[in-house]
Every structure is written in structure tokens, then in C-alpha cells.
CSV table of C-alpha atoms and ligand atoms in Angstrom, one decimal:
chain,number,residue,atom,x,y,z
A,1,MET,CA,-30.8,-34.8,59.6
A,2,ALA,CA,-30.5,-38.4,58.7
A,3,PHE,CA,-32.0,-38.6,55.0
A,4,LEU,CA,-31.7,-36.2,51.9
A,5,PRO,CA,-32.6,-37.6,48.6
A,6,PRO,CA,-29.5,-37.7,47.0
A,7,TRP,CA,-30.5,-35.8,43.7
A,8,THR,CA,-31.1,-32.6,46.3
A,9,GLY,CA,-27.4,-32.6,46.8
A,10,VAL,CA,-26.7,-32.9,43.3
A,11,LEU,CA,-28.6,-30.0,42.6
A,12,VAL,CA,-27.2,-27.8,45.2
A,13,TYR,CA,-23.9,-28.6,44.1
A,14,PHE,CA,-23.9,-27.8,40.7
A,15,PHE,CA,-25.9,-24.4,41.6
A,16,CYS,CA,-23.2,-23.6,44.0
A,17,VAL,CA,-20.3,-24.2,41.3
A,18,SER,CA,-22.6,-22.4,38.5
A,19,LEU,CA,-22.5,-19.3,41.2
A,20,ALA,CA,-19.2,-19.8,41.3
A,21,GLY,CA,-18.4,-18.0,44.4
A,22,SER,CA,-21.4,-15.7,45.1
A,23,ASP,CA,-24.1,-16.2,47.9
A,24,PHE,CA,-27.8,-17.2,47.7
A,25,SER,CA,-28.6,-13.7,48.3
A,26,ASP,CA,-30.3,-13.2,44.4
A,27,LEU,CA,-32.8,-15.9,45.6
A,28,TYR,CA,-34.3,-14.1,48.1
A,29,PRO,CA,-37.9,-12.6,48.0
A,30,PRO,CA,-38.3,-8.9,47.4
A,31,LEU,CA,-37.1,-6.8,50.3
A,32,TRP,CA,-35.7,-9.4,52.4
A,33,LEU,CA,-32.5,-7.5,53.0
A,34,LYS,CA,-34.4,-4.7,54.2
A,35,SER,CA,-37.1,-6.3,56.1
A,36,PRO,CA,-37.0,-6.8,60.2
A,37,GLY,CA,-35.0,-9.6,61.0
A,38,GLN,CA,-35.2,-9.8,64.7
A,39,PHE,CA,-38.3,-9.1,67.2
A,40,SER,CA,-36.2,-6.0,68.3
A,41,ASP,CA,-36.6,-4.5,64.7
A,42,TYR,CA,-40.3,-3.9,65.9
A,43,ARG,CA,-42.1,-1.5,67.8
A,44,VAL,CA,-42.9,-2.6,71.4
A,45,GLU,CA,-46.2,-1.5,73.5
A,46,ASN,CA,-47.1,-2.9,77.0
A,47,GLY,CA,-44.5,-5.3,76.7
A,48,LYS,CA,-45.3,-6.9,73.4
A,49,TYR,CA,-44.0,-6.8,69.8
A,50,ILE,CA,-46.4,-4.8,67.5
A,51,ILE,CA,-46.3,-6.4,64.2
A,52,ASP,CA,-48.4,-4.8,60.9
A,53,PRO,CA,-48.8,-8.2,58.6
A,54,TRP,CA,-51.0,-5.4,56.3
A,55,VAL,CA,-47.2,-4.1,55.4
A,56,TYR,CA,-45.4,-6.1,53.0
A,57,SER,CA,-41.7,-5.7,54.9
A,58,GLU,CA,-43.3,-6.4,58.2
A,59,ARG,CA,-45.1,-9.4,57.4
A,60,MET,CA,-41.6,-10.6,55.3
A,61,GLY,CA,-39.9,-9.9,58.6
A,62,MET,CA,-42.1,-12.4,60.4
A,63,TYR,CA,-40.9,-15.0,57.8
A,64,LYS,CA,-37.4,-13.7,58.1
A,65,ILE,CA,-37.3,-14.6,61.7
A,66,LEU,CA,-39.1,-18.1,61.3
A,67,VAL,CA,-36.7,-18.8,58.9
A,68,ASN,CA,-33.3,-17.9,61.0
A,69,LYS,CA,-35.0,-19.1,64.5
A,70,THR,CA,-35.3,-22.7,62.8
A,71,ALA,CA,-31.9,-22.8,60.6
A,72,SER,CA,-30.2,-24.5,63.3
A,73,TYR,CA,-32.5,-27.5,62.8
A,74,PHE,CA,-31.4,-27.8,59.1
A,75,GLU,CA,-27.7,-27.4,59.6
A,76,ASN,CA,-25.8,-29.6,56.9
A,77,PHE,CA,-23.0,-29.4,54.3
A,78,VAL,CA,-25.2,-26.7,52.4
A,79,PRO,CA,-24.2,-22.8,53.7
A,80,ASP,CA,-26.5,-19.9,54.6
A,81,ASN,CA,-29.6,-22.3,55.6
A,82,GLU,CA,-30.8,-22.9,52.3
A,83,GLN,CA,-31.8,-26.5,53.2
A,84,ASN,CA,-34.7,-25.0,55.1
A,85,ILE,CA,-37.9,-25.9,54.2
A,86,LEU,CA,-39.6,-23.0,55.5
A,87,TRP,CA,-38.3,-21.2,52.6
A,88,GLY,CA,-41.3,-22.1,50.4
A,89,LEU,CA,-43.4,-19.6,52.5
A,90,PRO,CA,-41.7,-16.4,52.1
A,91,LEU,CA,-40.7,-17.0,48.7
A,92,GLN,CA,-44.3,-17.5,47.5
A,93,ASN,CA,-45.2,-14.4,49.5
A,94,GLY,CA,-42.4,-12.5,47.4
A,95,TRP,CA,-43.8,-13.9,44.1
A,96,GLN,CA,-47.4,-12.6,45.0
A,97,PHE,CA,-45.7,-9.4,45.7
A,98,ARG,CA,-43.8,-8.9,42.6
A,99,THR,CA,-46.5,-9.9,40.3
A,100,GLY,CA,-49.3,-7.4,41.7
A,101,ARG,CA,-51.4,-10.1,43.6
A,102,LEU,CA,-51.0,-8.7,47.0
A,103,ALA,CA,-52.4,-5.1,45.9
A,104,ASP,CA,-56.3,-4.1,45.9
A,105,PRO,CA,-57.9,-6.2,43.2
A,106,ARG,CA,-60.4,-3.7,42.7
A,107,ARG,CA,-58.2,-0.9,42.5
A,108,ARG,CA,-60.6,1.3,44.7
A,109,LYS,CA,-57.5,2.5,46.4
A,110,ASP,CA,-53.8,2.9,45.9
A,111,CYS,CA,-53.0,-0.1,48.2
A,112,GLY,CA,-50.1,-2.2,46.5
A,113,TYR,CA,-49.3,-0.1,43.6
A,114,GLU,CA,-46.3,2.0,42.8
A,115,SER,CA,-48.4,5.0,42.4
A,116,GLY,CA,-49.6,5.0,45.9
A,117,ASP,CA,-48.6,2.9,49.1
A,118,LEU,CA,-46.3,-0.3,47.1
A,119,LEU,CA,-45.9,-2.0,50.3
A,120,CYS,CA,-49.4,-2.0,51.6
A,121,ILE,CA,-51.2,-5.3,51.5
A,122,SER,CA,-54.7,-5.6,50.5
A,123,VAL,CA,-57.4,-7.3,52.7
A,124,ASP,CA,-59.4,-7.5,49.6
A,125,SER,CA,-56.8,-9.6,48.1
A,126,TRP,CA,-57.4,-13.2,47.8
A,127,TRP,CA,-54.0,-14.0,47.6
A,128,ALA,CA,-52.9,-11.7,50.5
A,129,ASP,CA,-55.5,-13.3,52.9
A,130,MET,CA,-54.7,-16.8,52.0
A,131,ASN,CA,-51.0,-16.3,52.5
A,132,TYR,CA,-52.2,-14.5,56.1
A,133,PHE,CA,-52.8,-17.8,57.2
A,134,LEU,CA,-49.7,-19.2,55.8
A,135,CYS,CA,-47.8,-16.4,57.6
A,136,ALA,CA,-49.8,-15.8,61.0
A,137,LEU,CA,-50.2,-19.1,62.2
A,138,PRO,CA,-47.3,-20.9,61.2
A,139,PHE,CA,-45.3,-17.7,63.0
A,140,LEU,CA,-47.5,-17.9,66.1
A,141,ALA,CA,-47.3,-21.5,66.4
A,142,ALA,CA,-43.5,-21.2,66.5
A,143,VAL,CA,-43.6,-18.8,69.1
A,144,ASP,CA,-46.0,-21.0,70.9
A,145,SER,CA,-43.6,-24.1,70.4
A,146,GLY,CA,-40.9,-22.0,72.2
A,147,ILE,CA,-38.6,-22.1,69.4
A,148,MET,CA,-38.6,-18.2,68.9
A,149,GLY,CA,-37.1,-17.1,72.2
A,150,ILE,CA,-40.2,-15.2,73.5
A,151,SER,CA,-43.3,-16.4,75.1
A,152,SER,CA,-46.7,-16.4,73.9
A,153,ASP,CA,-48.1,-13.2,75.1
A,154,GLU,CA,-45.3,-11.1,73.8
A,155,VAL,CA,-46.4,-10.5,70.3
A,156,MET,CA,-49.5,-9.0,68.9
A,157,LEU,CA,-50.4,-8.5,65.6
A,158,LEU,CA,-52.3,-5.4,64.2
A,159,PRO,CA,-55.8,-6.2,62.3
A,160,PRO,CA,-56.5,-5.0,58.9
A,161,PRO,CA,-59.0,-2.2,58.2
A,162,LYS,CA,-61.8,-4.3,57.5
A,163,ASP,CA,-63.0,-8.0,58.0
A,164,GLN,CA,-61.1,-8.2,61.4
A,165,THR,CA,-63.2,-11.2,62.8
A,166,ASN,CA,-62.0,-13.6,59.8
A,167,PHE,CA,-58.3,-13.1,61.4
A,168,CYS,CA,-56.6,-14.0,64.5
A,169,LEU,CA,-53.9,-11.7,66.2
A,170,ASN,CA,-52.3,-13.7,68.7
A,171,VAL,CA,-51.5,-17.0,69.9
A,172,SER,CA,-54.5,-17.2,72.4
A,173,SER,CA,-56.8,-16.0,69.6
A,174,CYS,CA,-55.7,-18.2,67.0
A,175,GLN,CA,-55.6,-21.2,69.0
A,176,SER,CA,-59.1,-20.8,70.1
A,177,SER,CA,-60.2,-19.9,66.6
A,178,PHE,CA,-58.3,-22.3,64.5
A,179,PRO,CA,-57.2,-25.4,66.7
A,180,GLU,CA,-56.8,-27.7,64.1
A,181,ILE,CA,-54.5,-25.5,62.0
A,182,MET,CA,-52.6,-24.6,65.0
A,183,SER,CA,-52.2,-28.0,66.2
A,184,LYS,CA,-50.7,-29.3,63.1
A,185,TRP,CA,-48.4,-26.4,62.8
A,186,ASN,CA,-47.4,-27.4,66.4
A,187,ALA,CA,-46.7,-30.8,65.5
A,188,PHE,CA,-44.3,-29.7,62.7
A,189,TYR,CA,-42.5,-27.7,65.3
A,190,GLN,CA,-42.2,-30.3,67.7
A,191,HIS,CA,-40.9,-32.9,65.2
A,192,LEU,CA,-38.5,-30.4,64.0
A,193,GLN,CA,-36.9,-30.4,67.3
A,194,TYR,CA,-36.6,-34.3,67.8
A,195,PRO,CA,-33.3,-35.4,66.4
A,196,SER,CA,-34.2,-38.7,65.1
A,197,SER,CA,-37.0,-36.6,62.3
A,198,SER,CA,-35.9,-37.4,58.8
A,199,PHE,CA,-35.8,-34.8,56.3
A,200,GLU,CA,-39.2,-36.9,54.9
A,201,ASP,CA,-40.9,-36.7,57.9
A,202,LEU,CA,-40.4,-32.7,58.4
A,203,LEU,CA,-41.7,-32.4,54.8
A,204,LYS,CA,-44.6,-34.8,56.0
A,205,TYR,CA,-45.6,-32.5,58.9
A,206,LEU,CA,-45.0,-29.4,57.0
A,207,TRP,CA,-47.3,-30.3,54.3
A,208,ALA,CA,-49.9,-31.7,56.4
A,209,ALA,CA,-50.0,-28.3,57.9
A,210,HIS,CA,-50.1,-26.6,54.8
A,211,ALA,CA,-52.8,-28.4,53.2
A,212,SER,CA,-54.9,-28.1,56.6
A,213,THR,CA,-54.5,-24.1,56.5
A,214,LEU,CA,-55.1,-23.9,52.8
A,215,GLU,CA,-58.3,-25.9,53.2
A,216,ASN,CA,-59.6,-23.9,55.9
A,217,ALA,CA,-58.9,-20.2,54.8
A,218,GLY,CA,-60.0,-21.3,50.9
A,219,LYS,CA,-63.6,-21.5,52.7
A,220,ILE,CA,-63.5,-18.4,54.5
A,221,PHE,CA,-62.0,-16.1,51.5
A,222,GLU,CA,-63.7,-17.8,48.4
A,223,ASP,CA,-66.0,-14.9,47.4
A,224,ARG,CA,-62.7,-12.7,47.2
A,225,LEU,CA,-62.2,-14.5,43.8
A,226,GLU,CA,-65.0,-12.7,42.1
A,227,TYR,CA,-62.9,-9.4,42.4
A,228,TYR,CA,-60.7,-10.8,39.6
A,229,SER,CA,-61.0,-11.9,36.0
A,230,LYS,CA,-61.9,-15.5,35.2
A,231,PRO,CA,-58.6,-16.6,34.0
A,232,GLU,CA,-56.9,-15.1,37.8
A,233,ALA,CA,-59.6,-16.7,39.6
A,234,ASP,CA,-59.2,-20.0,37.6
A,235,PHE,CA,-55.7,-19.9,38.2
A,236,GLY,CA,-56.3,-19.5,42.2
A,237,LYS,CA,-58.7,-22.4,42.4
A,238,ASN,CA,-56.3,-24.6,40.6
A,239,TRP,CA,-53.6,-23.5,42.2
A,240,CYS,CA,-55.0,-24.7,45.4
A,241,VAL,CA,-55.9,-28.0,44.0
A,242,ALA,CA,-52.2,-28.3,42.6
A,243,VAL,CA,-51.0,-27.5,46.1
A,244,GLU,CA,-52.5,-30.8,47.3
A,245,TYR,CA,-50.7,-32.4,44.6
A,246,LEU,CA,-47.4,-31.1,45.7
A,247,ALA,CA,-48.3,-31.8,49.5
A,248,ALA,CA,-48.8,-35.5,48.6
A,249,SER,CA,-45.7,-35.9,46.8
A,250,LEU,CA,-43.4,-34.4,49.8
A,251,PHE,CA,-42.3,-31.4,47.4
A,252,PRO,CA,-39.2,-30.2,49.5
A,253,THR,CA,-39.5,-26.5,49.8
A,254,THR,CA,-36.0,-25.5,49.9
A,255,LEU,CA,-34.5,-22.2,48.9
A,256,ILE,CA,-33.1,-23.2,45.5
A,257,ILE,CA,-36.0,-25.6,44.5
A,258,THR,CA,-38.5,-23.3,45.3
A,259,HIS,CA,-36.8,-20.7,43.4
A,260,GLU,CA,-36.3,-22.6,40.4
A,261,PHE,CA,-40.1,-24.1,40.4
A,262,GLN,CA,-41.5,-20.4,40.9
A,263,ARG,CA,-39.8,-19.8,37.2
A,264,GLY,CA,-42.8,-21.7,36.0
A,265,LEU,CA,-45.4,-19.3,37.8
A,266,PRO,CA,-47.1,-16.3,36.0
A,267,PRO,CA,-45.3,-13.0,36.1
A,268,ARG,CA,-48.4,-11.0,36.2
A,269,MET,CA,-51.9,-11.3,36.9
A,270,LEU,CA,-53.8,-12.8,35.0
A,271,VAL,CA,-56.3,-11.0,32.4
A,272,ASN,CA,-59.4,-11.8,30.2
A,273,GLY,CA,-57.8,-13.2,26.9
A,274,ASP,CA,-55.1,-14.9,28.8
A,275,ARG,CA,-54.9,-18.7,27.6
A,276,ALA,CA,-52.2,-21.0,27.9
A,277,PRO,CA,-50.1,-22.2,26.2
A,278,PHE,CA,-50.6,-19.1,24.1
A,279,ILE,CA,-49.7,-16.3,26.1
A,280,SER,CA,-47.1,-14.3,24.5
A,281,ASP,CA,-45.2,-12.6,27.1
A,282,PHE,CA,-44.9,-15.8,29.2
A,283,THR,CA,-42.0,-18.5,28.9
A,284,ASP,CA,-42.6,-21.7,27.5
A,285,PHE,CA,-41.9,-23.2,31.2
A,286,GLN,CA,-44.8,-21.0,32.5
A,287,ASN,CA,-47.1,-21.4,29.9
A,288,THR,CA,-46.4,-25.2,30.2
A,289,VAL,CA,-47.4,-24.7,34.1
A,290,LEU,CA,-50.2,-23.0,33.5
A,291,LEU,CA,-51.8,-25.5,31.2
A,292,VAL,CA,-50.8,-28.5,33.7
A,293,LEU,CA,-53.1,-26.6,36.3
A,294,SER,CA,-55.3,-25.9,34.3
A,295,PHE,CA,-56.1,-29.7,33.7
A,296,LEU,CA,-55.8,-30.6,37.5
A,297,PRO,CA,-59.3,-30.0,38.6
A,298,ARG,CA,-60.5,-32.4,36.0
A,299,LEU,CA,-58.0,-35.0,36.5
A,300,ASP,CA,-58.9,-34.9,40.2
A,301,ASN,CA,-62.7,-35.4,39.1
A,302,SER,CA,-61.7,-38.9,37.2
A,303,SER,CA,-61.7,-42.0,39.0
A,304,GLY,CA,-57.9,-42.8,37.6
A,305,LEU,CA,-54.9,-43.0,39.5
A,306,LEU,CA,-54.2,-39.3,38.8
A,307,SER,CA,-56.9,-38.1,40.8
A,308,LEU,CA,-56.2,-36.7,44.0
A,309,THR,CA,-57.4,-39.8,46.0
A,310,GLY,CA,-55.4,-42.0,43.6
A,311,TRP,CA,-52.4,-39.6,43.6
A,312,LYS,CA,-52.5,-39.3,47.4
A,313,PHE,CA,-52.6,-43.5,47.4
A,314,LEU,CA,-49.4,-43.6,44.9
A,315,MET,CA,-47.1,-41.4,46.7
A,316,LYS,CA,-47.4,-43.2,50.0
A,317,THR,CA,-44.5,-44.9,49.0
A,318,GLN,CA,-41.2,-43.6,49.2
A,319,GLU,CA,-40.2,-45.1,45.6
A,320,ALA,CA,-43.2,-43.6,43.9
A,321,ARG,CA,-42.1,-40.1,45.4
A,322,LYS,CA,-38.9,-40.4,44.8
A,323,GLU,CA,-39.8,-41.0,40.9
A,324,VAL,CA,-42.0,-37.8,41.0
A,325,LEU,CA,-39.4,-35.8,42.1
A,326,GLU,CA,-36.9,-37.1,39.7
A,327,LEU,CA,-39.4,-36.2,37.2
A,328,PHE,CA,-39.8,-32.5,38.7
A,329,GLU,CA,-36.2,-32.8,38.3
A,330,ILE,CA,-36.0,-33.3,34.5
A,331,ILE,CA,-38.6,-30.9,33.9
A,332,LEU,CA,-36.2,-28.0,35.8
A,333,GLU,CA,-33.7,-29.4,33.6
A,334,ILE,CA,-35.5,-28.9,30.2
A,335,PHE,CA,-36.3,-25.4,31.2
A,336,ASN,CA,-33.0,-24.4,33.0
A,337,PRO,CA,-30.1,-26.0,31.5
A,338,LYS,CA,-28.0,-24.8,34.8
A,339,PHE,CA,-29.8,-27.5,36.4
A,340,ARG,CA,-28.5,-30.6,34.1
A,341,TYR,CA,-28.4,-33.9,36.2
A,342,ILE,CA,-25.3,-35.1,37.4
A,343,PRO,CA,-25.0,-38.8,38.1
A,344,ASN,CA,-23.8,-39.7,41.8
A,345,VAL,CA,-20.0,-40.8,41.2
B,401,NAG,C1,-29.9,-15.0,62.4
B,401,NAG,O1,-30.0,-13.9,63.2
B,401,NAG,C2,-29.0,-13.2,63.7
B,401,NAG,C3,-29.4,-12.0,64.0
B,401,NAG,O2,-29.6,-11.1,63.2
B,401,NAG,C4,-27.7,-13.3,62.6
B,401,NAG,O3,-26.5,-12.9,63.7
B,401,NAG,C5,-27.5,-14.9,62.1
B,401,NAG,O4,-26.4,-15.0,61.5
B,401,NAG,C6,-28.7,-15.3,61.6
B,401,NAG,N1,-28.4,-17.0,61.4
B,401,NAG,C7,-28.8,-17.4,60.0
B,401,NAG,C8,-28.6,-18.8,60.0
B,401,NAG,O5,-29.7,-16.9,59.3
B,402,NAG,C1,-55.3,-11.6,72.0
B,402,NAG,O1,-56.0,-11.0,71.3
B,402,NAG,C2,-57.3,-10.9,71.4
B,402,NAG,C3,-58.3,-10.2,70.2
B,402,NAG,O2,-58.0,-10.7,69.1
B,402,NAG,C4,-57.4,-10.2,72.7
B,402,NAG,O3,-58.9,-9.8,73.2
B,402,NAG,C5,-56.5,-11.0,73.9
B,402,NAG,O4,-56.4,-9.8,74.9
B,402,NAG,C6,-55.2,-11.0,73.0
B,402,NAG,N1,-54.5,-11.9,74.4
B,402,NAG,C7,-53.4,-11.6,74.5
B,402,NAG,C8,-52.5,-12.6,75.5
B,402,NAG,O5,-52.5,-10.8,74.1
B,403,NAG,C1,-66.4,-32.0,38.5
B,403,NAG,O1,-67.5,-33.5,39.0
B,403,NAG,C2,-68.6,-32.8,39.4
B,403,NAG,C3,-69.5,-33.6,40.0
B,403,NAG,O2,-69.7,-34.7,38.9
B,403,NAG,C4,-69.3,-31.5,38.8
B,403,NAG,O3,-70.2,-30.9,39.1
B,403,NAG,C5,-67.9,-30.6,38.1
B,403,NAG,O4,-68.1,-29.5,37.3
B,403,NAG,C6,-66.7,-31.2,37.8
B,403,NAG,N1,-65.7,-30.4,37.6
B,403,NAG,C7,-64.7,-30.2,36.6
B,403,NAG,C8,-63.8,-29.2,36.8
B,403,NAG,O5,-65.0,-30.8,35.7
């Protein structure tokens, strides 16, 4: 890796010191250690690994294999694969699980609830469906690109109990149904394997694939948002806009940075009456993030430099991206003093 923003090193260094000898496992998503970590942990039928992505631990296992198989491309002075920018995906899935967002939003079944089948992922959940596209497609594209160590026809995902035509289940069907998304993920894995790719190059390809995935999946599952309270549905929509802003700034989705950023996300589903920044069981950080998100669609509509178009234009220069990352750092520092900035000496 040719280039790492210097402040990343500083954050990591400080975090290591504050952990004083412990490891990164506190930062892992729920049930990470118990999820499958290699293909042989899954069932085999007719020479294919069979994975049920509608069971939380099996979906998380796909990420675990992906993060493991890409680790060697992110080797650095930091141990434990911390710099792998694919950490953003499993961490977001873990946050969705922890906050009840993968459960049946209409509560017609026990899917995803402690009183029923906690590990069940509901096909009626907007979050779960959007996440499917951010799990199955990056995973299958990685298989296709050869870095997972199995061939393209050796793995099959199980369909959900309904609406099966919305979901592709293997490399060939994903390629024919979603060629544009698959080719963007393939481009990311290709650049991952080039020794000349910089950390920023990889973020560029990762975010291009991520944004294309959300844009396509967003259209398919728009109607699912009707199952939610207005504040939660608005949050979901605003989140998609926020991701575009993060994408343009090439936000580095490594383990520690994603984990710190996630402290600002709602710790439960939003209900009617929740209004940031006045939600009493949320932290200041969570209230602030929610408030900022609620402004984004209005900002995006404006004609100024902070509209998404203006923002994308601004973020074309490395200097501007650096400024934004430093701003992120200051925000993290305000809400978590552990991240106090240490100047490079
Ligand atoms: C990847 O998984 C293998 C087998 O489970 C394990 O031995 C190895 O340490 C893992 N590598 C990383 C970087 O996590
Ligand atoms: C891929 O899945 C489709 C159904 O979605 C199936 O018809 C096809 O045979 C599968 N291909 C492989 C190589 O398993
Ligand atoms: C953005 O602008 C469009 C068209 O001018 C309008 O219909 C929409 O309600 C606006 N959205 C927000 C969030 O202001």
C-alpha cells in the first residue's frame, strides 16, 4: 500500500495504546467469532457450498470469509487486518442486527425477535434487503475474481421465503441480472490485486461499487419503507443520501474508523415522536448525526457547493478530501476523547 493518510496512523496508534495490549475483538460485529469463517463450515450439496443469507450468522460468515481472503492485500504495520476497507460492510450489518433492523418490520412473524427466531433475517425488512445486495454481490464478485479460492459454480445462496425474483443467488445469475453492479465490484477486486494501487484508489473503486449497489437496490425495495414509522423511513432515505456524501469523500471504512463512526448511528429503530436532537435515550453524538442527516436532502436540493453535485465536484481534489477527513476526526474527538489528536512528530 503506497499511501495512507497520516492521521489514520495516528488514530490507530492512539487506539492501540489505549487498548493496552488487548486486541480488536471488542470491535467485531455481534456473533462474529461464532459465524462460519471458511467455506468448509457450510453445508455441501452436489459439489456446491450452500449458504443461507437469511440467517444472520450465515450472512455474517460470508463477510468473514471475504474479509479474511482479502486480508493479504491490506497488510501493513497494523495487526489484525484492521486496515481492510471491507470492514465497513460487516460492521453495518452488525449494527442493523443489534438495533432490530433485520427483523420483520410488521411483526407478523417472530423473524428476528428474541421471543422467536433471533437470527432470522426478514425479507420484508428494507435494511435486510438493501444489505443483501451489499453482501451477496460483493461476495459473489470476489468468488468470480478468483480471490476466494473456489470456482464460480461452487457456491449457491438460498432464496428467501418470498419475492425470490428480486434476488440473485449465484455468480452467473447475479451477472445476468445485475451486470453493472457486478462489474463495479469486479473492478474493485481487480485493483485490489494490483500492487500499484494506492489506498485511495481502492477506496475509489470500493465506493463506486457501493454507491452503484445502493442506487440499484434502492429502486427495487422502495415500497418496503412503508412498513416503518415515518422517522425510521425518513432516516432510511436520508441514510442513502448520506452514503453518497461519504462515498464522494472516500470515507476510509477500516475497522476502527467505521466502529467509531457507528457510535453516532441510532441504537434502536426510530418510532413516531422521535425528533433529533431531542431524543432522550440517544447520546449527543447520535442526536447530532440524526439532525445532520435530516438536513442532507434539503442541502442536496440546494444549488450551492454543499449540494451532492457541488460536493462531488469539491471532493475531486485530494486536498479537499483531506480537509473533510480531518473534520471527521475532530468530530470523533469531540464525542470520544480517546481519539485526541496527536500531531505527527
Ligand atoms: C483467515 O482464516 C484462516 C482459517 O480460518 C486463519 O488461519 C487466518 O489466520 C485468517 N487470517 C486472517 C488475516 O484473519
Ligand atoms: C444459478 O442459479 C440459477 C437460479 O437462480 C440456476 O438456474 C442456475 O442453474 C445456477 N447456476 C449455477 C452455475 O449454479
Ligand atoms: C427537492 O426539490 C424537488 C423539486 O424542486 C421537490 O419536489 C422536493 O420536495 C424537494 N425535496 C426536499 C427534501 O426539499
